[in-house]
PDB file of C-alpha atoms in Angstrom:
ATOM      1  CA  MET A 281     103.183 174.019  14.045  1.00 65.00           C
ATOM      2  CA  MET A 282     104.145 177.908  13.047  1.00 70.00           C
ATOM      3  CA  THR A 283     101.599 179.017  10.649  1.00 74.00           C
ATOM      4  CA  ASP A 284     102.973 182.539  10.234  1.00 81.00           C
ATOM      5  CA  PRO A 285     104.295 183.423   6.816  1.00 86.00           C
ATOM      6  CA  ILE A 286     107.021 186.410   8.331  1.00 86.00           C
ATOM      7  CA  PHE A 287     108.794 183.240  10.211  1.00 88.00           C
ATOM      8  CA  TYR A 288     109.040 180.410   7.217  1.00 91.00           C
ATOM      9  CA  ALA A 289     111.049 183.743   5.224  1.00 90.00           C
ATOM     10  CA  VAL A 290     113.011 184.403   7.923  1.00 85.00           C
ATOM     11  CA  ALA A 291     113.121 180.947   8.705  1.00 89.00           C
ATOM     12  CA  ILE A 292     113.810 179.194   5.588  1.00 91.00           C
ATOM     13  CA  PRO A 293     117.144 181.291   4.622  1.00 87.00           C
ATOM     14  CA  ALA A 294     118.253 180.838   7.976  1.00 85.00           C
ATOM     15  CA  VAL A 295     118.556 177.338   8.092  1.00 90.00           C
ATOM     16  CA  PHE A 296     120.208 176.796   4.506  1.00 89.00           C
ATOM     17  CA  LEU A 297     122.838 178.958   5.642  1.00 83.00           C
ATOM     18  CA  VAL A 298     122.901 176.731   8.900  1.00 85.00           C
ATOM     19  CA  GLY A 299     123.096 173.055   6.972  1.00 86.00           C
ATOM     20  CA  LEU A 300     125.922 175.008   4.345  1.00 84.00           C
ATOM     21  CA  SER A 301     128.101 175.426   7.539  1.00 81.00           C
ATOM     22  CA  LYS A 302     127.275 172.598   8.895  1.00 79.00           C
ATOM     23  CA  GLY A 303     128.458 170.820   4.843  1.00 79.00           C
ATOM     24  CA  GLY A 304     132.503 172.418   6.660  1.00 73.00           C
ATOM     25  CA  PHE A 305     131.381 175.833   4.581  1.00 67.00           C
ATOM     26  CA  GLY A 306     132.385 178.445   6.935  1.00 60.00           C
ATOM     27  CA  GLY A 307     131.038 179.144  11.291  1.00 60.00           C
ATOM     28  CA  ALA A 308     129.899 182.033  10.325  1.00 57.00           C
ATOM     29  CA  MET A 309     126.566 181.320   9.171  1.00 65.00           C
ATOM     30  CA  ALA A 310     126.277 179.335  11.315  1.00 68.00           C
ATOM     31  CA  LEU A 311     125.772 181.853  13.797  1.00 66.00           C
ATOM     32  CA  LEU A 312     123.035 183.536  11.388  1.00 68.00           C
ATOM     33  CA  GLY A 313     120.315 180.249  12.278  1.00 75.00           C
ATOM     34  CA  VAL A 314     119.373 181.711  15.384  1.00 72.00           C
ATOM     35  CA  PRO A 315     118.797 185.469  15.115  1.00 70.00           C
ATOM     36  CA  LEU A 316     117.389 184.975  12.044  1.00 75.00           C
ATOM     37  CA  MET A 317     114.389 183.291  13.013  1.00 81.00           C
ATOM     38  CA  ALA A 318     114.436 185.357  16.583  1.00 72.00           C
ATOM     39  CA  LEU A 319     113.172 188.594  14.300  1.00 74.00           C
ATOM     40  CA  ALA A 320     109.861 186.387  14.159  1.00 80.00           C
ATOM     41  CA  ILE A 321     110.227 184.358  17.423  1.00 80.00           C
ATOM     42  CA  PRO A 322     111.390 183.860  21.059  1.00 73.00           C
ATOM     43  CA  PRO A 323     115.179 182.637  20.402  1.00 68.00           C
ATOM     44  CA  VAL A 324     114.994 179.949  22.952  1.00 68.00           C
ATOM     45  CA  GLN A 325     112.010 179.001  21.360  1.00 77.00           C
ATOM     46  CA  ALA A 326     114.227 179.689  18.002  1.00 79.00           C
ATOM     47  CA  ALA A 327     116.820 177.521  18.759  1.00 76.00           C
ATOM     48  CA  ALA A 328     114.788 175.037  20.552  1.00 79.00           C
ATOM     49  CA  ILE A 329     112.995 174.687  16.609  1.00 87.00           C
ATOM     50  CA  LEU A 330     117.123 174.915  14.866  1.00 87.00           C
ATOM     51  CA  LEU A 331     118.512 172.249  17.358  1.00 85.00           C
ATOM     52  CA  PRO A 332     116.444 168.955  16.034  1.00 89.00           C
ATOM     53  CA  ILE A 333     116.685 170.499  11.796  1.00 91.00           C
ATOM     54  CA  LEU A 334     121.208 170.120  13.131  1.00 86.00           C
ATOM     55  CA  ILE A 335     120.191 166.174  14.458  1.00 89.00           C
ATOM     56  CA  VAL A 336     119.402 165.866  10.388  1.00 89.00           C
ATOM     57  CA  MET A 337     122.039 167.982   8.813  1.00 88.00           C
ATOM     58  CA  ASP A 338     124.266 165.785  11.668  1.00 87.00           C
ATOM     59  CA  ALA A 339     123.812 162.423  10.425  1.00 89.00           C
ATOM     60  CA  VAL A 340     124.146 164.250   6.109  1.00 89.00           C
ATOM     61  CA  THR A 341     127.174 164.863   7.682  1.00 87.00           C
ATOM     62  CA  LEU A 342     128.003 162.093   9.130  1.00 91.00           C
ATOM     63  CA  TRP A 343     127.786 160.205   5.982  1.00 89.00           C
ATOM     64  CA  SER A 344     129.240 162.908   3.829  1.00 85.00           C
ATOM     65  CA  TRP A 345     132.546 163.315   6.071  1.00 88.00           C
ATOM     66  CA  ARG A 346     133.005 159.498   6.918  1.00 89.00           C
ATOM     67  CA  ARG A 347     136.190 158.131   5.735  1.00 90.00           C
ATOM     68  CA  HIS A 348     137.744 161.565   7.327  1.00 90.00           C
ATOM     69  CA  TRP A 349     138.792 162.125  10.710  1.00 93.00           C
ATOM     70  CA  ASP A 350     140.978 162.573  13.178  1.00 96.00           C
ATOM     71  CA  PRO A 351     139.954 160.463  16.387  1.00 96.00           C
ATOM     72  CA  ALA A 352     142.973 161.865  18.536  1.00 97.00           C
ATOM     73  CA  THR A 353     140.964 165.279  18.180  1.00 97.00           C
ATOM     74  CA  LEU A 354     137.855 164.080  19.606  1.00 97.00           C
ATOM     75  CA  LEU A 355     139.204 162.183  22.292  1.00 97.00           C
ATOM     76  CA  ILE A 356     140.750 164.599  23.704  1.00 97.00           C
ATOM     77  CA  MET A 357     137.700 168.093  23.415  1.00 98.00           C
ATOM     78  CA  VAL A 358     134.099 165.500  23.316  1.00 97.00           C
ATOM     79  CA  PRO A 359     134.926 164.782  27.246  1.00 97.00           C
ATOM     80  CA  GLY A 360     135.715 168.404  28.207  1.00 97.00           C
ATOM     81  CA  ALA A 361     132.278 168.877  26.107  1.00 97.00           C
ATOM     82  CA  VAL A 362     130.531 166.476  28.295  1.00 96.00           C
ATOM     83  CA  ILE A 363     131.273 168.697  31.234  1.00 96.00           C
ATOM     84  CA  GLY A 364     130.684 171.582  29.601  1.00 94.00           C
ATOM     85  CA  ILE A 365     126.996 170.940  28.498  1.00 93.00           C
ATOM     86  CA  THR A 366     126.960 170.205  31.894  1.00 93.00           C
ATOM     87  CA  ILE A 367     127.555 173.249  33.735  1.00 91.00           C
ATOM     88  CA  GLY A 368     125.791 174.709  30.750  1.00 86.00           C
ATOM     89  CA  TRP A 369     122.452 172.908  31.941  1.00 86.00           C
ATOM     90  CA  ALA A 370     123.184 173.353  36.286  1.00 87.00           C
ATOM     91  CA  THR A 371     123.441 176.801  35.353  1.00 83.00           C
ATOM     92  CA  ALA A 372     121.093 177.587  32.831  1.00 72.00           C
ATOM     93  CA  ALA A 373     119.675 179.646  35.603  1.00 70.00           C
ATOM     94  CA  TRP A 374     122.029 181.958  35.546  1.00 77.00           C
ATOM     95  CA  ILE A 375     123.894 183.136  32.805  1.00 71.00           C
ATOM     96  CA  THR A 376     122.644 184.644  29.917  1.00 72.00           C
ATOM     97  CA  ASP A 377     123.105 184.527  25.656  1.00 70.00           C
ATOM     98  CA  PRO A 378     124.182 188.166  25.410  1.00 79.00           C
ATOM     99  CA  ILE A 379     127.455 187.982  28.096  1.00 79.00           C
ATOM    100  CA  ILE A 380     127.841 184.241  27.404  1.00 74.00           C
ATOM    101  CA  ARG A 381     128.328 185.473  23.356  1.00 75.00           C
ATOM    102  CA  LEU A 382     130.088 188.572  23.758  1.00 83.00           C
ATOM    103  CA  ILE A 383     133.118 186.175  25.398  1.00 79.00           C
ATOM    104  CA  VAL A 384     133.333 183.667  22.920  1.00 74.00           C
ATOM    105  CA  GLY A 385     133.435 186.647  21.093  1.00 81.00           C
ATOM    106  CA  CYS A 386     136.780 188.794  21.984  1.00 87.00           C
ATOM    107  CA  VAL A 387     137.982 185.468  21.687  1.00 80.00           C
ATOM    108  CA  ALA A 388     137.618 184.288  18.488  1.00 78.00           C
ATOM    109  CA  LEU A 389     138.815 187.762  17.765  1.00 88.00           C
ATOM    110  CA  TRP A 390     142.225 187.801  19.984  1.00 85.00           C
ATOM    111  CA  PHE A 391     142.199 183.962  18.661  1.00 81.00           C
ATOM    112  CA  PHE A 392     142.708 185.765  14.850  1.00 86.00           C
ATOM    113  CA  ALA A 393     144.564 188.557  15.971  1.00 88.00           C
ATOM    114  CA  ARG A 394     147.653 185.962  16.419  1.00 81.00           C
ATOM    115  CA  TYR A 395     146.742 184.234  13.815  1.00 81.00           C
ATOM    116  CA  VAL A 396     147.627 187.047  12.082  1.00 86.00           C
ATOM    117  CA  THR A 397     150.459 188.639  13.255  1.00 84.00           C
ATOM    118  CA  LEU A 398     151.587 185.190  13.092  1.00 75.00           C
ATOM    119  CA  ALA A 399     150.770 184.856   9.477  1.00 77.00           C
ATOM    120  CA  LEU A 400     153.346 188.404   8.908  1.00 79.00           C
ATOM    121  CA  ALA A 401     156.003 187.050  10.893  1.00 75.00           C
ATOM    122  CA  ALA A 402     156.139 184.041   8.688  1.00 68.00           C
ATOM    123  CA  ARG A 403     156.030 185.437   5.784  1.00 75.00           C
ATOM    124  CA  ARG A 404     158.995 187.937   6.811  1.00 75.00           C
ATOM    125  CA  ASN A 405     160.505 184.867   7.638  1.00 70.00           C
ATOM    126  CA  ALA A 406     159.460 183.721   4.191  1.00 58.00           C
ATOM    127  CA  SER A 407     158.359 179.923   5.887  1.00 58.00           C
ATOM    128  CA  PRO A 408     154.996 178.976   6.424  1.00 60.00           C
ATOM    129  CA  ALA A 409     154.424 178.784  10.817  1.00 61.00           C
ATOM    130  CA  PRO A 410     154.897 174.933  11.237  1.00 67.00           C
ATOM    131  CA  ALA A 411     151.639 173.627  13.039  1.00 74.00           C
ATOM    132  CA  ASP A 412     150.466 172.869  16.853  1.00 82.00           C
ATOM    133  CA  GLU A 413     150.754 169.168  17.813  1.00 90.00           C
ATOM    134  CA  HIS A 414     147.926 168.083  20.501  1.00 95.00           C
ATOM    135  CA  ARG A 415     147.466 168.823  23.450  1.00 95.00           C
ATOM    136  CA  PRO A 416     145.075 167.463  25.626  1.00 95.00           C
ATOM    137  CA  VAL A 417     144.749 169.343  28.453  1.00 96.00           C
ATOM    138  CA  ARG A 418     144.592 173.074  26.455  1.00 96.00           C
ATOM    139  CA  GLY A 419     141.796 170.668  24.226  1.00 96.00           C
ATOM    140  CA  GLY A 420     139.796 169.747  26.920  1.00 97.00           C
ATOM    141  CA  LEU A 421     139.743 173.270  28.404  1.00 96.00           C
ATOM    142  CA  TRP A 422     138.721 174.383  24.749  1.00 96.00           C
ATOM    143  CA  GLY A 423     135.814 171.803  24.215  1.00 97.00           C
ATOM    144  CA  ALA A 424     134.689 172.467  28.088  1.00 96.00           C
ATOM    145  CA  LEU A 425     134.330 175.717  26.875  1.00 93.00           C
ATOM    146  CA  ALA A 426     133.452 174.679  22.732  1.00 93.00           C
ATOM    147  CA  GLY A 427     130.279 171.979  24.936  1.00 94.00           C
ATOM    148  CA  PHE A 428     129.051 175.088  27.113  1.00 90.00           C
ATOM    149  CA  THR A 429     128.740 177.470  24.662  1.00 85.00           C
ATOM    150  CA  SER A 430     126.883 175.217  22.271  1.00 85.00           C
ATOM    151  CA  PHE A 431     124.702 174.680  25.454  1.00 85.00           C
ATOM    152  CA  VAL A 432     123.672 178.164  25.927  1.00 75.00           C
ATOM    153  CA  SER A 433     123.894 179.421  22.505  1.00 70.00           C
ATOM    154  CA  HIS A 434     124.540 177.323  19.480  1.00 73.00           C
ATOM    155  CA  ALA A 435     127.567 179.675  19.140  1.00 75.00           C
ATOM    156  CA  GLY A 436     130.517 175.588  20.203  1.00 84.00           C
ATOM    157  CA  GLY A 437     132.103 177.521  16.407  1.00 83.00           C
ATOM    158  CA  PRO A 438     135.393 179.315  18.021  1.00 85.00           C
ATOM    159  CA  PRO A 439     136.501 177.875  21.332  1.00 89.00           C
ATOM    160  CA  TYR A 440     136.983 173.866  19.042  1.00 92.00           C
ATOM    161  CA  GLN A 441     138.341 176.313  16.024  1.00 88.00           C
ATOM    162  CA  ILE A 442     140.355 177.970  18.079  1.00 89.00           C
ATOM    163  CA  TYR A 443     142.068 175.032  19.537  1.00 94.00           C
ATOM    164  CA  THR A 444     141.470 172.993  16.224  1.00 93.00           C
ATOM    165  CA  LEU A 445     142.622 175.046  13.545  1.00 89.00           C
ATOM    166  CA  PRO A 446     146.742 175.365  14.784  1.00 90.00           C
ATOM    167  CA  LEU A 447     146.887 172.208  13.805  1.00 92.00           C
ATOM    168  CA  ARG A 448     146.106 172.306  10.689  1.00 89.00           C
ATOM    169  CA  GLN A 449     145.039 168.960  10.201  1.00 90.00           C
ATOM    170  CA  ASP A 450     143.851 168.411   6.473  1.00 90.00           C
ATOM    171  CA  PRO A 451     140.934 170.184   4.693  1.00 87.00           C
ATOM    172  CA  LYS A 452     138.786 166.817   4.907  1.00 88.00           C
ATOM    173  CA  VAL A 453     139.830 165.542   8.403  1.00 92.00           C
ATOM    174  CA  TYR A 454     139.619 169.330   9.989  1.00 91.00           C
ATOM    175  CA  THR A 455     135.660 168.976   8.766  1.00 88.00           C
ATOM    176  CA  GLY A 456     135.367 165.169   8.881  1.00 91.00           C
ATOM    177  CA  THR A 457     136.385 165.221  12.520  1.00 94.00           C
ATOM    178  CA  SER A 458     134.579 168.894  13.266  1.00 91.00           C
ATOM    179  CA  VAL A 459     131.085 166.715  11.795  1.00 88.00           C
ATOM    180  CA  ARG A 460     132.157 163.957  14.413  1.00 93.00           C
ATOM    181  CA  PHE A 461     132.441 166.477  17.702  1.00 95.00           C
ATOM    182  CA  PHE A 462     129.344 168.074  17.259  1.00 91.00           C
ATOM    183  CA  ALA A 463     127.402 165.626  16.345  1.00 92.00           C
ATOM    184  CA  ILE A 464     127.736 164.324  19.744  1.00 94.00           C
ATOM    185  CA  ILE A 465     127.815 166.877  21.085  1.00 93.00           C
ATOM    186  CA  ASN A 466     124.200 167.323  20.005  1.00 89.00           C
ATOM    187  CA  ALA A 467     122.724 164.546  20.484  1.00 92.00           C
ATOM    188  CA  ILE A 468     124.269 165.461  24.251  1.00 92.00           C
ATOM    189  CA  LYS A 469     122.259 168.494  24.132  1.00 87.00           C
ATOM    190  CA  LEU A 470     118.749 166.659  23.794  1.00 87.00           C
ATOM    191  CA  VAL A 471     118.114 164.730  26.905  1.00 86.00           C
ATOM    192  CA  PRO A 472     118.475 168.631  29.002  1.00 83.00           C
ATOM    193  CA  TYR A 473     116.829 170.153  26.409  1.00 79.00           C
ATOM    194  CA  PHE A 474     114.343 168.344  26.979  1.00 82.00           C
ATOM    195  CA  ALA A 475     114.487 168.304  30.991  1.00 82.00           C
ATOM    196  CA  LEU A 476     114.038 172.218  31.074  1.00 74.00           C
ATOM    197  CA  GLY A 477     110.886 172.014  28.498  1.00 75.00           C
ATOM    198  CA  GLN A 478     111.864 173.579  25.252  1.00 69.00           C
ATOM    199  CA  PHE A 479     110.527 171.761  23.125  1.00 78.00           C
ATOM    200  CA  ASP A 480     107.031 170.763  22.454  1.00 80.00           C
ATOM    201  CA  MET A 481     104.648 169.608  19.341  1.00 85.00           C
ATOM    202  CA  ALA A 482     104.244 172.598  18.027  1.00 83.00           C
ATOM    203  CA  ASN A 483     108.350 173.108  17.737  1.00 85.00           C
ATOM    204  CA  LEU A 484     108.878 170.093  17.107  1.00 88.00           C
ATOM    205  CA  SER A 485     106.199 170.322  13.992  1.00 91.00           C
ATOM    206  CA  THR A 486     107.683 173.035  12.742  1.00 91.00           C
ATOM    207  CA  SER A 487     111.159 171.624  12.768  1.00 92.00           C
ATOM    208  CA  LEU A 488     109.593 168.973  10.845  1.00 91.00           C
ATOM    209  CA  VAL A 489     108.965 171.320   8.305  1.00 92.00           C
ATOM    210  CA  LEU A 490     111.914 172.581   7.707  1.00 92.00           C
ATOM    211  CA  ALA A 491     114.141 168.995   8.142  1.00 92.00           C
ATOM    212  CA  PRO A 492     113.880 169.171   3.962  1.00 92.00           C
ATOM    213  CA  ILE A 493     115.734 171.845   3.773  1.00 92.00           C
ATOM    214  CA  ALA A 494     118.748 170.549   5.720  1.00 89.00           C
ATOM    215  CA  PRO A 495     120.325 167.585   3.412  1.00 90.00           C
ATOM    216  CA  VAL A 496     120.434 170.218   0.721  1.00 91.00           C
ATOM    217  CA  ALA A 497     121.518 172.614   1.800  1.00 89.00           C
ATOM    218  CA  THR A 498     123.994 170.282   4.081  1.00 89.00           C
ATOM    219  CA  LEU A 499     125.255 168.448   0.834  1.00 89.00           C
ATOM    220  CA  ALA A 500     126.605 171.567  -1.151  1.00 88.00           C
ATOM    221  CA  GLY A 501     128.401 173.153   1.895  1.00 84.00           C
ATOM    222  CA  ALA A 502     130.354 169.563   1.873  1.00 85.00           C
ATOM    223  CA  TYR A 503     130.865 169.413  -1.546  1.00 86.00           C
ATOM    224  CA  ILE A 504     132.299 172.940  -2.217  1.00 83.00           C
ATOM    225  CA  VAL A 505     134.605 172.572   1.003  1.00 80.00           C
ATOM    226  CA  LYS A 506     136.706 169.141  -0.570  1.00 82.00           C
ATOM    227  CA  ARG A 507     136.927 170.729  -3.154  1.00 83.00           C
ATOM    228  CA  MET A 508     139.262 172.991  -1.570  1.00 80.00           C
ATOM    229  CA  LYS A 509     142.560 173.997  -1.339  1.00 81.00           C
ATOM    230  CA  PRO A 510     144.524 173.587   2.260  1.00 76.00           C
ATOM    231  CA  GLU A 511     146.078 177.668   0.935  1.00 79.00           C
ATOM    232  CA  ILE A 512     142.743 178.618  -0.255  1.00 84.00           C
ATOM    233  CA  PHE A 513     140.817 176.413   2.780  1.00 80.00           C
ATOM    234  CA  TYR A 514     142.682 177.657   5.991  1.00 79.00           C
ATOM    235  CA  PRO A 515     142.736 181.555   4.748  1.00 84.00           C
ATOM    236  CA  PHE A 516     138.635 181.242   4.487  1.00 80.00           C
ATOM    237  CA  MET A 517     138.372 179.179   7.878  1.00 76.00           C
ATOM    238  CA  TYR A 518     140.567 181.688   9.179  1.00 82.00           C
ATOM    239  CA  ALA A 519     138.444 184.446   7.493  1.00 84.00           C
ATOM    240  CA  MET A 520     134.712 182.604   8.951  1.00 77.00           C
ATOM    241  CA  VAL A 521     136.645 183.202  12.699  1.00 77.00           C
ATOM    242  CA  PHE A 522     136.913 186.953  12.210  1.00 86.00           C
ATOM    243  CA  LEU A 523     132.728 187.042  10.648  1.00 82.00           C
ATOM    244  CA  THR A 524     132.580 184.968  13.569  1.00 75.00           C
ATOM    245  CA  ALA A 525     133.587 187.464  16.506  1.00 82.00           C
ATOM    246  CA  LEU A 526     132.339 190.696  15.226  1.00 87.00           C
ATOM    247  CA  LYS A 527     128.685 188.239  14.776  1.00 83.00           C
ATOM    248  CA  LEU A 528     129.199 187.416  18.610  1.00 79.00           C
ATOM    249  CA  ILE A 529     130.658 190.446  20.123  1.00 88.00           C
ATOM    250  CA  TRP A 530     127.142 192.428  17.761  1.00 89.00           C
ATOM    251  CA  ASP A 531     124.440 189.863  19.651  1.00 83.00           C
ATOM    252  CA  GLY A 532     126.352 190.842  22.823  1.00 84.00           C
ATOM    253  CA  VAL A 533     126.552 194.006  22.838  1.00 90.00           C
ATOM    254  CA  VAL A 534     123.636 195.257  21.233  1.00 88.00           C
ATOM    255  CA  HIS A 535     121.107 192.706  24.004  1.00 82.00           C
ATOM    256  CA  LEU A 536     123.267 194.459  27.364  1.00 83.00           C
ATOM    257  CA  LEU A 537     122.384 198.096  26.509  1.00 86.00           C
ATOM    258  CA  ALA A 538     119.222 196.612  25.487  1.00 82.00           C
ATOM    259  CA  GLY A 539     119.070 195.793  29.629  1.00 65.00           C
TER     260      GLY A 539
END
């Protein structure tokens, strides 16, 4: 088990921020988890410690959002996510985390710019932009990318949001569905993570020490989201996509320049 106080000084805030995000309160905060913990330990070890905690958070969020979800979204995106995780597992030795973060960040930034353009056009026309309908092929592709990037760097949120936010589901349905999607992904990821040797007793015992923070932060995030109106929720979520994009691009560029 980790005993360094510096590690816990960064790990406790990291877990709390990830818990708020898992509760539904914006995806950008979840991306701070591994980087914050990586200030004290190697990034791979940080991801390994965080994954069991994510499983605990998933259990809490599944209970919190048990009445709200969209089966069609899961039926479309989960098969693609399984394929993406498999590709990530098979290419783990060749695909670098900085490149993945840079690509996903650029895609997310494009998505945010598209949203702003459509929103401004809708305002000029004095009518809201219509919600998208489900498109299985598109959903499967974004699901695969979400599974892949989630396996590589716990950054599956932006691809998932790119497909689901334009559907303009009720905020509770949107959050409950995303909770189930990532709970399934994280459960599947346990198998390849074990196969790649990223778990040991030291990491797992550290995860156990940090785990009690998870339900508190997750329930706090769910409490906030359940009280947000759609006209507040969706602009907020798109703002989180923008911050996520900037964070991913920054991380990717910094690590690539560092060599």
